[in-house]
mmCIF file of C-alpha atoms in Angstrom:
data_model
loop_
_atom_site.group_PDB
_atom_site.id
_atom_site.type_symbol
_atom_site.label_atom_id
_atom_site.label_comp_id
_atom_site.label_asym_id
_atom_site.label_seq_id
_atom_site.Cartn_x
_atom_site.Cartn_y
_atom_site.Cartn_z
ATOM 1 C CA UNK A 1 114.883 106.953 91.108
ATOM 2 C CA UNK A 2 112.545 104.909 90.049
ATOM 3 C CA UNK A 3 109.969 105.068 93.159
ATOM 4 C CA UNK A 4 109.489 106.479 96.582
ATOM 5 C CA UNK A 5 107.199 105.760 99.203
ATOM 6 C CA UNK A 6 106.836 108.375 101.273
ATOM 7 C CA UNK A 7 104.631 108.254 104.682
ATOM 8 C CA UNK A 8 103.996 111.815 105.175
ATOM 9 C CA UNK A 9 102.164 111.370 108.872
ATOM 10 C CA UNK A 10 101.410 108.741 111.597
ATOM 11 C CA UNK A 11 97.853 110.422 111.796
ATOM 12 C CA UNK A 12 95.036 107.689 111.290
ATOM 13 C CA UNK A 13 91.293 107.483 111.791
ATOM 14 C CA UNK A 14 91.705 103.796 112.242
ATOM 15 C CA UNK A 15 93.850 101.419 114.337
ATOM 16 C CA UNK A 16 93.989 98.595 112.505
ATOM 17 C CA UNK A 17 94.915 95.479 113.698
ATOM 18 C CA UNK A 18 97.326 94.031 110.453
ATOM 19 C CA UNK A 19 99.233 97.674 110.360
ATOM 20 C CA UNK A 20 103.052 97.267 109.919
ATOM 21 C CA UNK A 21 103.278 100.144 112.667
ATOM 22 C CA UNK A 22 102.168 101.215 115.731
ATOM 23 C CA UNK A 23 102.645 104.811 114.961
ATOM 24 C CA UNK A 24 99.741 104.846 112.333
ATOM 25 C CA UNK A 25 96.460 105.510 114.538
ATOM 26 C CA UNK A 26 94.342 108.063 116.068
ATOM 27 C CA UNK A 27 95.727 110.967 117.881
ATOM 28 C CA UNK A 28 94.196 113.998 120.125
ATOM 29 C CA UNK A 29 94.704 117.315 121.364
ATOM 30 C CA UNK A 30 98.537 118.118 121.988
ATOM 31 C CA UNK A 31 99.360 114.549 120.701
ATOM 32 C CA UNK A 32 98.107 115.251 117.357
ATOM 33 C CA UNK A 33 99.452 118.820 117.362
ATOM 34 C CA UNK A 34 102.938 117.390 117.874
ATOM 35 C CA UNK A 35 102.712 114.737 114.957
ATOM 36 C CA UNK A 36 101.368 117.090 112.789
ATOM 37 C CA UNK A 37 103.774 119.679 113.898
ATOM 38 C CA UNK A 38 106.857 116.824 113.097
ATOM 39 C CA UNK A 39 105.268 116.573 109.396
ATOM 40 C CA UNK A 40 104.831 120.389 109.140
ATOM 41 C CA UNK A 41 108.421 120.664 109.798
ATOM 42 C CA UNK A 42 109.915 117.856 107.858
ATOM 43 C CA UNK A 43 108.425 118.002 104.787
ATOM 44 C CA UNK A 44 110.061 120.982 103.185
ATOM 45 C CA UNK A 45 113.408 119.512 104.098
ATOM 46 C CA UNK A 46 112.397 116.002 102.238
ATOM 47 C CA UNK A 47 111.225 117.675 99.520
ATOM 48 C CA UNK A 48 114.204 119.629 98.880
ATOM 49 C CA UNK A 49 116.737 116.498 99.680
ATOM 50 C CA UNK A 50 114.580 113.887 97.072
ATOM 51 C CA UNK A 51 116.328 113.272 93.556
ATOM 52 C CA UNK A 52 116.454 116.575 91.585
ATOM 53 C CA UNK A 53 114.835 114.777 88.820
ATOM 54 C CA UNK A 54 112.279 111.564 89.071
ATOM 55 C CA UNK A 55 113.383 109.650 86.320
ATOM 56 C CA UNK A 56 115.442 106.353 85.757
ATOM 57 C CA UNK A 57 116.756 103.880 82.476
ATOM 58 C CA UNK A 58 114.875 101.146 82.039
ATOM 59 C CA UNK A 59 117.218 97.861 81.991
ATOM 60 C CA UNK A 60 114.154 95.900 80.291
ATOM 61 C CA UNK A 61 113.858 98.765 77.543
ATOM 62 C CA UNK A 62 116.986 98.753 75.837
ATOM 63 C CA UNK A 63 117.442 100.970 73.129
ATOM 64 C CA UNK A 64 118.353 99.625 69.192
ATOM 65 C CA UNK A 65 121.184 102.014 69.224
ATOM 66 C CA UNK A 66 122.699 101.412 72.685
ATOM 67 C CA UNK A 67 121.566 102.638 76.423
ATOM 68 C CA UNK A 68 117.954 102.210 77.739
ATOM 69 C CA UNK A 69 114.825 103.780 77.318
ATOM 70 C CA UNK A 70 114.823 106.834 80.056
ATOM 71 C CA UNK A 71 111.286 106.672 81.951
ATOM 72 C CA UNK A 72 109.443 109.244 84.643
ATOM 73 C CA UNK A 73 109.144 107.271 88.268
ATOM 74 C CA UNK A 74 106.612 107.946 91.004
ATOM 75 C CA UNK A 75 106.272 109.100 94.250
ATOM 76 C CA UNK A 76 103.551 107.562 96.781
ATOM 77 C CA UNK A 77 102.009 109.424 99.393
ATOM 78 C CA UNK A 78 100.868 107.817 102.331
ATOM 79 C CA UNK A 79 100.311 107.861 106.071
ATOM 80 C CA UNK A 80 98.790 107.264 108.290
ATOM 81 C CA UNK A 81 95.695 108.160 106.212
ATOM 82 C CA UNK A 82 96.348 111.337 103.959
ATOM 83 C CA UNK A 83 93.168 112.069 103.361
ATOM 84 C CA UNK A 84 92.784 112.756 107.478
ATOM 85 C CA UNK A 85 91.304 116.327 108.051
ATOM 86 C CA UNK A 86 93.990 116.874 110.159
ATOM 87 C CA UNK A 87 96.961 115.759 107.463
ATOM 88 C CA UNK A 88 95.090 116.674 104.362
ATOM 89 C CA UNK A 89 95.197 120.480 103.757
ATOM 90 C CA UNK A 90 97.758 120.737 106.251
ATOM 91 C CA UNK A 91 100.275 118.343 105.320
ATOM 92 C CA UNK A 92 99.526 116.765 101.676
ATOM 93 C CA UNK A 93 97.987 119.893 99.618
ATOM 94 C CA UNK A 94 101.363 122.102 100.257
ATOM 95 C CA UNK A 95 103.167 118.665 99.641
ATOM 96 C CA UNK A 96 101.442 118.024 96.177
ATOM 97 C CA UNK A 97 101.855 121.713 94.877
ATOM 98 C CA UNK A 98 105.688 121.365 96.518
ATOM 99 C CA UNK A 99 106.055 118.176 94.381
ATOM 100 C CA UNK A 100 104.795 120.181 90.866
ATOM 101 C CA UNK A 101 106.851 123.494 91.407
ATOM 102 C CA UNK A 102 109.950 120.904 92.151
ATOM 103 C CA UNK A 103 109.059 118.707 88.953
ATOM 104 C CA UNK A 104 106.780 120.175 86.949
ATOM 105 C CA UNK A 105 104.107 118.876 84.798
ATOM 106 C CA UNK A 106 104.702 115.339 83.805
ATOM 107 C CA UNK A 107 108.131 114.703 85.776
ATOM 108 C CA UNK A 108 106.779 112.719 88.518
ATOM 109 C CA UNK A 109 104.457 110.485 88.632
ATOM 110 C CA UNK A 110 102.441 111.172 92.121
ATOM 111 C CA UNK A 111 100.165 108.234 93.381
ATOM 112 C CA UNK A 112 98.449 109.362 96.595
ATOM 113 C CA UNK A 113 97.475 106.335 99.002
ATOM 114 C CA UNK A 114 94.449 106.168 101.058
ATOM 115 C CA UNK A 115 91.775 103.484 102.972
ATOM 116 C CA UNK A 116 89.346 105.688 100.826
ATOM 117 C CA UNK A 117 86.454 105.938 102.885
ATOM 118 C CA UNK A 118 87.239 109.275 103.410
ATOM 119 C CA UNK A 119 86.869 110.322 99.834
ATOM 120 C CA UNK A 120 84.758 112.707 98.467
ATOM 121 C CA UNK A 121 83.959 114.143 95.003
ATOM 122 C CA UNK A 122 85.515 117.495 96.054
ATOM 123 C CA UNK A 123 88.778 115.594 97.313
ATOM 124 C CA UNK A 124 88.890 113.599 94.309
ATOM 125 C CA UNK A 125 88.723 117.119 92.078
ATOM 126 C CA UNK A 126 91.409 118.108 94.473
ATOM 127 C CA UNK A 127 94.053 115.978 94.123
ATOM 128 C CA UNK A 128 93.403 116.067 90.221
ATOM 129 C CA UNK A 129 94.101 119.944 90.370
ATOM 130 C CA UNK A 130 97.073 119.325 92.174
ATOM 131 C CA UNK A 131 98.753 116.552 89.761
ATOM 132 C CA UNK A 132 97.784 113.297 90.855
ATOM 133 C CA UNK A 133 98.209 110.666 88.724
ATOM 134 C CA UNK A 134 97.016 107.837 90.567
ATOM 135 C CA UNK A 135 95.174 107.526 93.659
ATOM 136 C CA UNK A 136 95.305 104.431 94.676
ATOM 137 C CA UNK A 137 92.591 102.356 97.306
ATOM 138 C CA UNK A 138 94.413 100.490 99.497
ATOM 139 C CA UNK A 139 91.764 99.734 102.413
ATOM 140 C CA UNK A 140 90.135 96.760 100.602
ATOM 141 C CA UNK A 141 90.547 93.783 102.880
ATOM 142 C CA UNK A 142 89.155 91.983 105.963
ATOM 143 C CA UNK A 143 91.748 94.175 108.112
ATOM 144 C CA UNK A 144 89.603 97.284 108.215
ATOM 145 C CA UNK A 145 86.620 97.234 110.105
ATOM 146 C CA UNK A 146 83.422 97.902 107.655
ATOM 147 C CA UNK A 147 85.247 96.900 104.825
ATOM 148 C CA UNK A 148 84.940 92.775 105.628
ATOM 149 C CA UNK A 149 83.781 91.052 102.228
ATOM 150 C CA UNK A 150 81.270 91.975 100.550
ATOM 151 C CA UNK A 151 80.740 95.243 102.804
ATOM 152 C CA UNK A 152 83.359 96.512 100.370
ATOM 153 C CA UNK A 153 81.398 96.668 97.256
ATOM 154 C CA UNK A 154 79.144 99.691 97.842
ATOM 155 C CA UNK A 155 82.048 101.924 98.737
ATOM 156 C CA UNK A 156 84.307 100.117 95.567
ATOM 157 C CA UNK A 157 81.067 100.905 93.289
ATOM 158 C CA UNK A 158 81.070 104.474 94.542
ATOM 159 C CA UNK A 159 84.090 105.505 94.250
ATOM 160 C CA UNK A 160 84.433 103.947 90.955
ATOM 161 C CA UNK A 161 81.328 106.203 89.963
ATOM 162 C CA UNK A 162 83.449 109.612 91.081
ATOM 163 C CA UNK A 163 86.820 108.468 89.561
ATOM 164 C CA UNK A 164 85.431 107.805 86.050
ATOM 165 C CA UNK A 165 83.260 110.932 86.228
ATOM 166 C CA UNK A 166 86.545 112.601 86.813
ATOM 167 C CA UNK A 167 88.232 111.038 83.895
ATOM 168 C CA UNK A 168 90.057 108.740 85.551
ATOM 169 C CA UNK A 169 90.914 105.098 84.497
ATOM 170 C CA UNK A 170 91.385 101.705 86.067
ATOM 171 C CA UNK A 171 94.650 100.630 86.473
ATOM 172 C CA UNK A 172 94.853 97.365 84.581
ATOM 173 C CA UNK A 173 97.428 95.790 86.269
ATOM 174 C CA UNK A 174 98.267 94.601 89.651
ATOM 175 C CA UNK A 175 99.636 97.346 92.856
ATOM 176 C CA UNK A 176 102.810 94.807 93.372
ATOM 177 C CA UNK A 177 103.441 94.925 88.933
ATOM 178 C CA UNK A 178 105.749 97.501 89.086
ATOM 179 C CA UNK A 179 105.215 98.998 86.039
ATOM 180 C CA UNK A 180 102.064 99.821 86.799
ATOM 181 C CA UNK A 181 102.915 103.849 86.727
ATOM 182 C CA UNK A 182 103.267 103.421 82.895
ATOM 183 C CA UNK A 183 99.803 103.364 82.032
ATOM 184 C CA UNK A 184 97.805 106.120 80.904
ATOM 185 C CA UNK A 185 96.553 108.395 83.614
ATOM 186 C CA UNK A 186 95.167 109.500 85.958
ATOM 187 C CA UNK A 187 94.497 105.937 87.198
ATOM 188 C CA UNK A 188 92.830 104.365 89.922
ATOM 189 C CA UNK A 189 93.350 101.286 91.873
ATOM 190 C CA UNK A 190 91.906 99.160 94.560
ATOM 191 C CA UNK A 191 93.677 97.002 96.469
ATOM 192 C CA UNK A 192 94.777 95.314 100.301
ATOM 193 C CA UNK A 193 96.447 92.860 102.639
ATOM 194 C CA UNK A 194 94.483 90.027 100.475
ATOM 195 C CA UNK A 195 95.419 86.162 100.413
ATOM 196 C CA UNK A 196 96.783 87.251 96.554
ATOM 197 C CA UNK A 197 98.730 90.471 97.130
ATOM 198 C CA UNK A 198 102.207 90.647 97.856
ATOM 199 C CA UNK A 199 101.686 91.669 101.527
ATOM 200 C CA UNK A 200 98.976 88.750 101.552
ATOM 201 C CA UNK A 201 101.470 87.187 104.182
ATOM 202 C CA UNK A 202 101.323 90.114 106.036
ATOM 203 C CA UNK A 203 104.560 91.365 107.454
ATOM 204 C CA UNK A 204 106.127 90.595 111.166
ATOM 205 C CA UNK A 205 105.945 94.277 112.208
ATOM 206 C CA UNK A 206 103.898 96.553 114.204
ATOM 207 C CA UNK A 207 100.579 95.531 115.450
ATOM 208 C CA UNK A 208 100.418 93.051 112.879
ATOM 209 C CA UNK A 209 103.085 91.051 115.578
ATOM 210 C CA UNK A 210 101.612 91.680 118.513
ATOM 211 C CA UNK A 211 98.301 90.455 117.294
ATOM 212 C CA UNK A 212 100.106 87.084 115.698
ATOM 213 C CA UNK A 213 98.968 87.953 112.487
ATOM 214 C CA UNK A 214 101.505 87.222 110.045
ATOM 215 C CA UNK A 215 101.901 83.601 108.116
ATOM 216 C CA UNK A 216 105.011 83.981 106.650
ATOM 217 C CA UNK A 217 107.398 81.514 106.502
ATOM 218 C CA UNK A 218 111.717 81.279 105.891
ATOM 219 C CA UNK A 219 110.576 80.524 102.483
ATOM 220 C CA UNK A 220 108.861 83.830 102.323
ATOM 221 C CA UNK A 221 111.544 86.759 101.347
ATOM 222 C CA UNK A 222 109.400 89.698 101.712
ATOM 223 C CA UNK A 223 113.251 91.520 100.647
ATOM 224 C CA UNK A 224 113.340 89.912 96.958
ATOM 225 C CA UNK A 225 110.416 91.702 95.947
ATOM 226 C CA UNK A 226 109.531 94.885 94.826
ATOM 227 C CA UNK A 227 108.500 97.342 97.820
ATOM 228 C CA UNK A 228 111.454 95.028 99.925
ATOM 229 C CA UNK A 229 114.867 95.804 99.441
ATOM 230 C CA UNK A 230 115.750 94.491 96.351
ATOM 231 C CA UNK A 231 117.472 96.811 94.050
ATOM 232 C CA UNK A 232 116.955 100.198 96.363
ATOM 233 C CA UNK A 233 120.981 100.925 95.627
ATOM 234 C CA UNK A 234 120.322 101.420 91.893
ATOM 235 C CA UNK A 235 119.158 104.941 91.850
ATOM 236 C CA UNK A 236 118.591 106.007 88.122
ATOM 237 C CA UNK A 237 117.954 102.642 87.105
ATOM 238 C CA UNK A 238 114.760 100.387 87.189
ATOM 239 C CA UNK A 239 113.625 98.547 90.290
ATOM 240 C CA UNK A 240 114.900 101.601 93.035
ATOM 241 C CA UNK A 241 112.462 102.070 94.934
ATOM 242 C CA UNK A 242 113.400 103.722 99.032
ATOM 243 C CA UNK A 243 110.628 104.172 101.705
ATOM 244 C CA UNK A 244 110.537 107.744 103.607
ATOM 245 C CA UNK A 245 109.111 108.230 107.425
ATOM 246 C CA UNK A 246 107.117 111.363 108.229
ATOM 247 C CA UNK A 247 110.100 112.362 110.294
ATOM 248 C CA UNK A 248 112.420 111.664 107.129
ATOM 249 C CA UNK A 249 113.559 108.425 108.312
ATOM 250 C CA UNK A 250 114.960 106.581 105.355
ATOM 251 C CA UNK A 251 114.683 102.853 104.692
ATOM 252 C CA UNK A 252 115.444 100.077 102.031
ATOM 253 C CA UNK A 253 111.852 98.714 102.267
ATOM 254 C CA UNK A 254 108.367 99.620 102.900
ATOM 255 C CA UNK A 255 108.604 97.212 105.859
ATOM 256 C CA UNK A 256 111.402 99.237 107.353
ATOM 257 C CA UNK A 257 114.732 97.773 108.690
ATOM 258 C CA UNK A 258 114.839 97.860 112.406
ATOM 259 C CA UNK A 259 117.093 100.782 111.538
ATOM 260 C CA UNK A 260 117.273 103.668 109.321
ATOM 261 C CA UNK A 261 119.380 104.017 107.048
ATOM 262 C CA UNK A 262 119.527 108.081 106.881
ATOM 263 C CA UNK A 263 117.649 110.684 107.181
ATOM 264 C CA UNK A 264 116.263 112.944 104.466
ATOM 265 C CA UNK A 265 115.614 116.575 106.367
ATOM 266 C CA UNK A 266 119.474 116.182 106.798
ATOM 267 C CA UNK A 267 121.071 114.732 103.836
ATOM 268 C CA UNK A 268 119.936 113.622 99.681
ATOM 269 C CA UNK A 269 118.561 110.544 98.663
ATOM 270 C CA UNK A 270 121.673 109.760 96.196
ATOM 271 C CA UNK A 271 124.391 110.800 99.165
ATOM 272 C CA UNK A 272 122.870 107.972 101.368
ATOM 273 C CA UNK A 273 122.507 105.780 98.575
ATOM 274 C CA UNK A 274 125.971 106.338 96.919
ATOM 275 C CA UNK A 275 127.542 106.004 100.406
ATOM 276 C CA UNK A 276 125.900 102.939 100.936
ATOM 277 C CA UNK A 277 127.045 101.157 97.316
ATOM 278 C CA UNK A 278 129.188 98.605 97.886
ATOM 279 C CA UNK A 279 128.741 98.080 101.548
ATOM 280 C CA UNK A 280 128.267 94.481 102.038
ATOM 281 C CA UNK A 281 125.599 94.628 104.216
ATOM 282 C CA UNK A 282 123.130 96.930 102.001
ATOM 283 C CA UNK A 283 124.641 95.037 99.048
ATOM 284 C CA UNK A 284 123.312 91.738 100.149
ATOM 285 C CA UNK A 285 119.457 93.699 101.050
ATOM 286 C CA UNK A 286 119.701 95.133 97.395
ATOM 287 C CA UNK A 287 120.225 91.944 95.896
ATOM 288 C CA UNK A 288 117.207 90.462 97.751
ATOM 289 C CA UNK A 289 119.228 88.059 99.861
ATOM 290 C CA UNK A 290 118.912 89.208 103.679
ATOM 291 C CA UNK A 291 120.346 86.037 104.549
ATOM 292 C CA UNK A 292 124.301 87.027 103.470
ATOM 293 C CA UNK A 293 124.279 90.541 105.422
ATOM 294 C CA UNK A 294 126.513 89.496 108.277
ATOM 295 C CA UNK A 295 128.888 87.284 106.180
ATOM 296 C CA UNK A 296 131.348 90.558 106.782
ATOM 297 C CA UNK A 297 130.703 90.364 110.667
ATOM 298 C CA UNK A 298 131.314 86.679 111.063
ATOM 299 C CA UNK A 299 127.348 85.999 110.728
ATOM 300 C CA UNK A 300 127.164 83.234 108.048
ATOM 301 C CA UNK A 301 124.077 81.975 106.865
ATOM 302 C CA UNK A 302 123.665 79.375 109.528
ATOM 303 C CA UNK A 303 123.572 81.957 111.553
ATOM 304 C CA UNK A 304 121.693 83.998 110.344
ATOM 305 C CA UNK A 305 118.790 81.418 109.714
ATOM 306 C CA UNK A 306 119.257 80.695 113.440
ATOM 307 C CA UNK A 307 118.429 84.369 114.314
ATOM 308 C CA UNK A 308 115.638 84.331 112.091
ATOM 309 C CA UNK A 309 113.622 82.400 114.581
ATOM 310 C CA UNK A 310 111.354 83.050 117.149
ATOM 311 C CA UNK A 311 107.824 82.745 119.024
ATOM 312 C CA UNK A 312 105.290 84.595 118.188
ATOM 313 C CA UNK A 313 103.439 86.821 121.114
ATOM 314 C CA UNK A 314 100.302 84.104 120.689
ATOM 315 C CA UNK A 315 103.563 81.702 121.347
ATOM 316 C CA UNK A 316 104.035 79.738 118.068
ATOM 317 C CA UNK A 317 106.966 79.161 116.776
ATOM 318 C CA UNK A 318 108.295 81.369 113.912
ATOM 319 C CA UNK A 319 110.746 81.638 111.024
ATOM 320 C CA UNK A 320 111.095 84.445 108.824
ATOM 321 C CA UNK A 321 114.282 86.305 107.284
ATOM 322 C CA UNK A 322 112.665 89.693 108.675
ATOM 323 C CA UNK A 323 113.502 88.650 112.096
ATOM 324 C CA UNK A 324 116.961 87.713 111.369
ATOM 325 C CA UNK A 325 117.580 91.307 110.100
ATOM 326 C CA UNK A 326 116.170 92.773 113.056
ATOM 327 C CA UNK A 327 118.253 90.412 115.040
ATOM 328 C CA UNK A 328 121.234 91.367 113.321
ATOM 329 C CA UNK A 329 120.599 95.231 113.210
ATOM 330 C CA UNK A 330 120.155 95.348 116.954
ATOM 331 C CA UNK A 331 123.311 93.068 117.873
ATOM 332 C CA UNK A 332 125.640 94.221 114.961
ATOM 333 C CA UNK A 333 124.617 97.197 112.778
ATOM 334 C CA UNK A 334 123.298 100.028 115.316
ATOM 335 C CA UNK A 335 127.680 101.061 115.546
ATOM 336 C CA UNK A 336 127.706 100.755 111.862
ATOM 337 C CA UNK A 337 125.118 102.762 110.709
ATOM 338 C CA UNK A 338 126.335 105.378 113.526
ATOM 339 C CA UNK A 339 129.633 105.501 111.854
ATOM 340 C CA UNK A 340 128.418 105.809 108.523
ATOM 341 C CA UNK A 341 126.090 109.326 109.236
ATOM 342 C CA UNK A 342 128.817 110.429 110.963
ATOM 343 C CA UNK A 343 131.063 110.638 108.249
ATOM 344 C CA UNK A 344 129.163 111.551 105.806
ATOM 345 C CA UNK A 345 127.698 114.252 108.395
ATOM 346 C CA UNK A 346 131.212 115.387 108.705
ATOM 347 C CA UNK A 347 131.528 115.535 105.042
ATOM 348 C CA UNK A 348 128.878 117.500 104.430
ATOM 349 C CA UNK A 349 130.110 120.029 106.869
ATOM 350 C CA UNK A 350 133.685 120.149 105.677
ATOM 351 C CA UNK A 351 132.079 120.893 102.041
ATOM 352 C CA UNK A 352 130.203 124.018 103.674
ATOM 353 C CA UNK A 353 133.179 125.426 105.304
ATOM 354 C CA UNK A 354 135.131 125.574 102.290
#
């Protein structure tokens, strides 16, 4: 595959009030031993079920002599906040070293995500050691407290200070360019929910809904981008990208479907993904256009568009082809989805018996 984005633990030091999910925030004493404890036991079994090698063909790089130029994709770690004391040597250090005994040097490139005020120099030497190729700042926006403006600067000056000393260079292109991972590394990057990044809008989920954050609008397909659902079916070619919960979870976009679409501590990336080509529904998300995935259930795009609105919890009215794939995953698609892991459960478990 080209890309996955894996959220290795709900721990947080902050509860921010734009997050996507409720999950991400501060937790204590047995609540925070049990959501470590979920990672601790997941991650081995994720690990083991992602693509046996990170790479995929290019469709923009075609080759003089026929095919397409074959390239090294990335993995993204992030939380939660990975750099947590309780997630960090825990959780993402055995993750990291899991990640280089699984693809060695140079066959995955492995970005690790953080609000980065929790860096240090000694961190920064640590996730070198370990393979890093980018990390990437992704706290820089009016969203997280004592980070507002120009409050920014200091820590984006600092930081900048440790990450060249460590021989690392700026990424020169934009977090939503996806070829970004191309450049020469290790890299660094700042970025955040800003007016001019792709999540700018900021998406109808989590606490970003309660607190009536998000501006989007019908016109806004948060699915035809990259990070959303478009092309997540094409595993080995460009533009697959899939987005992996701490509990292994597996979704089409970073925004997550209202349902999962598998689960990785039970099954491989390309057996979800290859069961899932050709299914209208998933068809229609990897092509970008949410608005066709119930024309196999008798939901046509009138409908659909009709299900995408709603009021808001501040009570203004809303539009926005997120909520009409919500709508339609808990009205239609729960019995679906069932099916589908069933059989392919019952597969997998006729192939060990023979």
């Amino acid at each position: 595959m080209e890309s996955i984005y894996y959220s290795i633990s709900w721990v947080c030091h902050r509860r921010c009030v734009h997050c996507y999910e409720d999950r991400f925030r501060p937790y204590v004493r047995d609540e925070l031993k049990a959501v470590i404890g979920e990672s601790l036991a997941a991650w081995p079994k994720i690990v083991a079920n992602m693509p046996a090698r990170m790479t995929y063909l290019d469709l923009a790089d075609p080759l003089p002599e026929g095919g397409y130029r074959e390239k090294t994709g990335r993995i993204i770690l992030s939380g939660g906040e990975v750099l947590h004391k309780a997630v960090r040597k825990p959780v993402l250090y055995p993750i990291l070293e899991a990640l280089q005994e699984k693809y060695g040097s140079g066959g995955v490139k492995v970005v690790v995500q953080t609000t980065g005020d929790l860096l240090t120099q000694e961190i920064v030497a640590d996730l070198l050691a370990r393979g890093v190729w980018m990390i990437s700042v992704a706290g820089m926006d009016d969203f997280h407290v004592g980070l507002e403006g120009d409050k920014r600067v200091p820590l984006q000056e600092k930081l900048t200070r440790w990450f060249e000393a460590a021989g690392m260079v700026r990424s020169g292109l934009k977090a939503a360019t996806r070829q970004w991972h191309e450049e020469d590394g290790p890299l660094y990057s700042f970025f955040g929910a800003t007016e001019d990044a792709w999540i700018g809008k900021i998406w109808p989920r989590g606490r970003a809904w309660t607190n009536d954050l998000s501006r989007a609008e019908i016109t806004d397909n948060f699915c035809n981008a990259w990070s959303g659902g478009l092309n997540f079916l094409n595993h080995g070619y460009s533009g697959s990208e899939v987005a992996v919960d701490a509990d292994g979870n597996v979704y089409p976009c970073c925004m997550k479907t209202k349902l999962p679409i598998g689960n990785l501590t039970e099954e491989t990336v390309e057996e979800i993904l290859d069961d899932l080509a050709g299914h209208p529904v998933y068809e229609a998300i990897s092509m970008g256009h949410p608005e066709r995935m119930g024309l196999a259930h008798g939901w046509d795009m009138g409908r659909f568009l009709e299900e995408s609105e709603t009021v808001t919890p501040g009570g203004r009215p809303y539009r926005n082809l997120c909520i009409g794939c919500d709508r339609f995953h808990e009205k239609v698609l729960g019995p679906v989805i069932r099916d589908l892991r069933e059989k392919r459960r019952a597969r997998r478990m006729a192939a060990a018996a023979e």
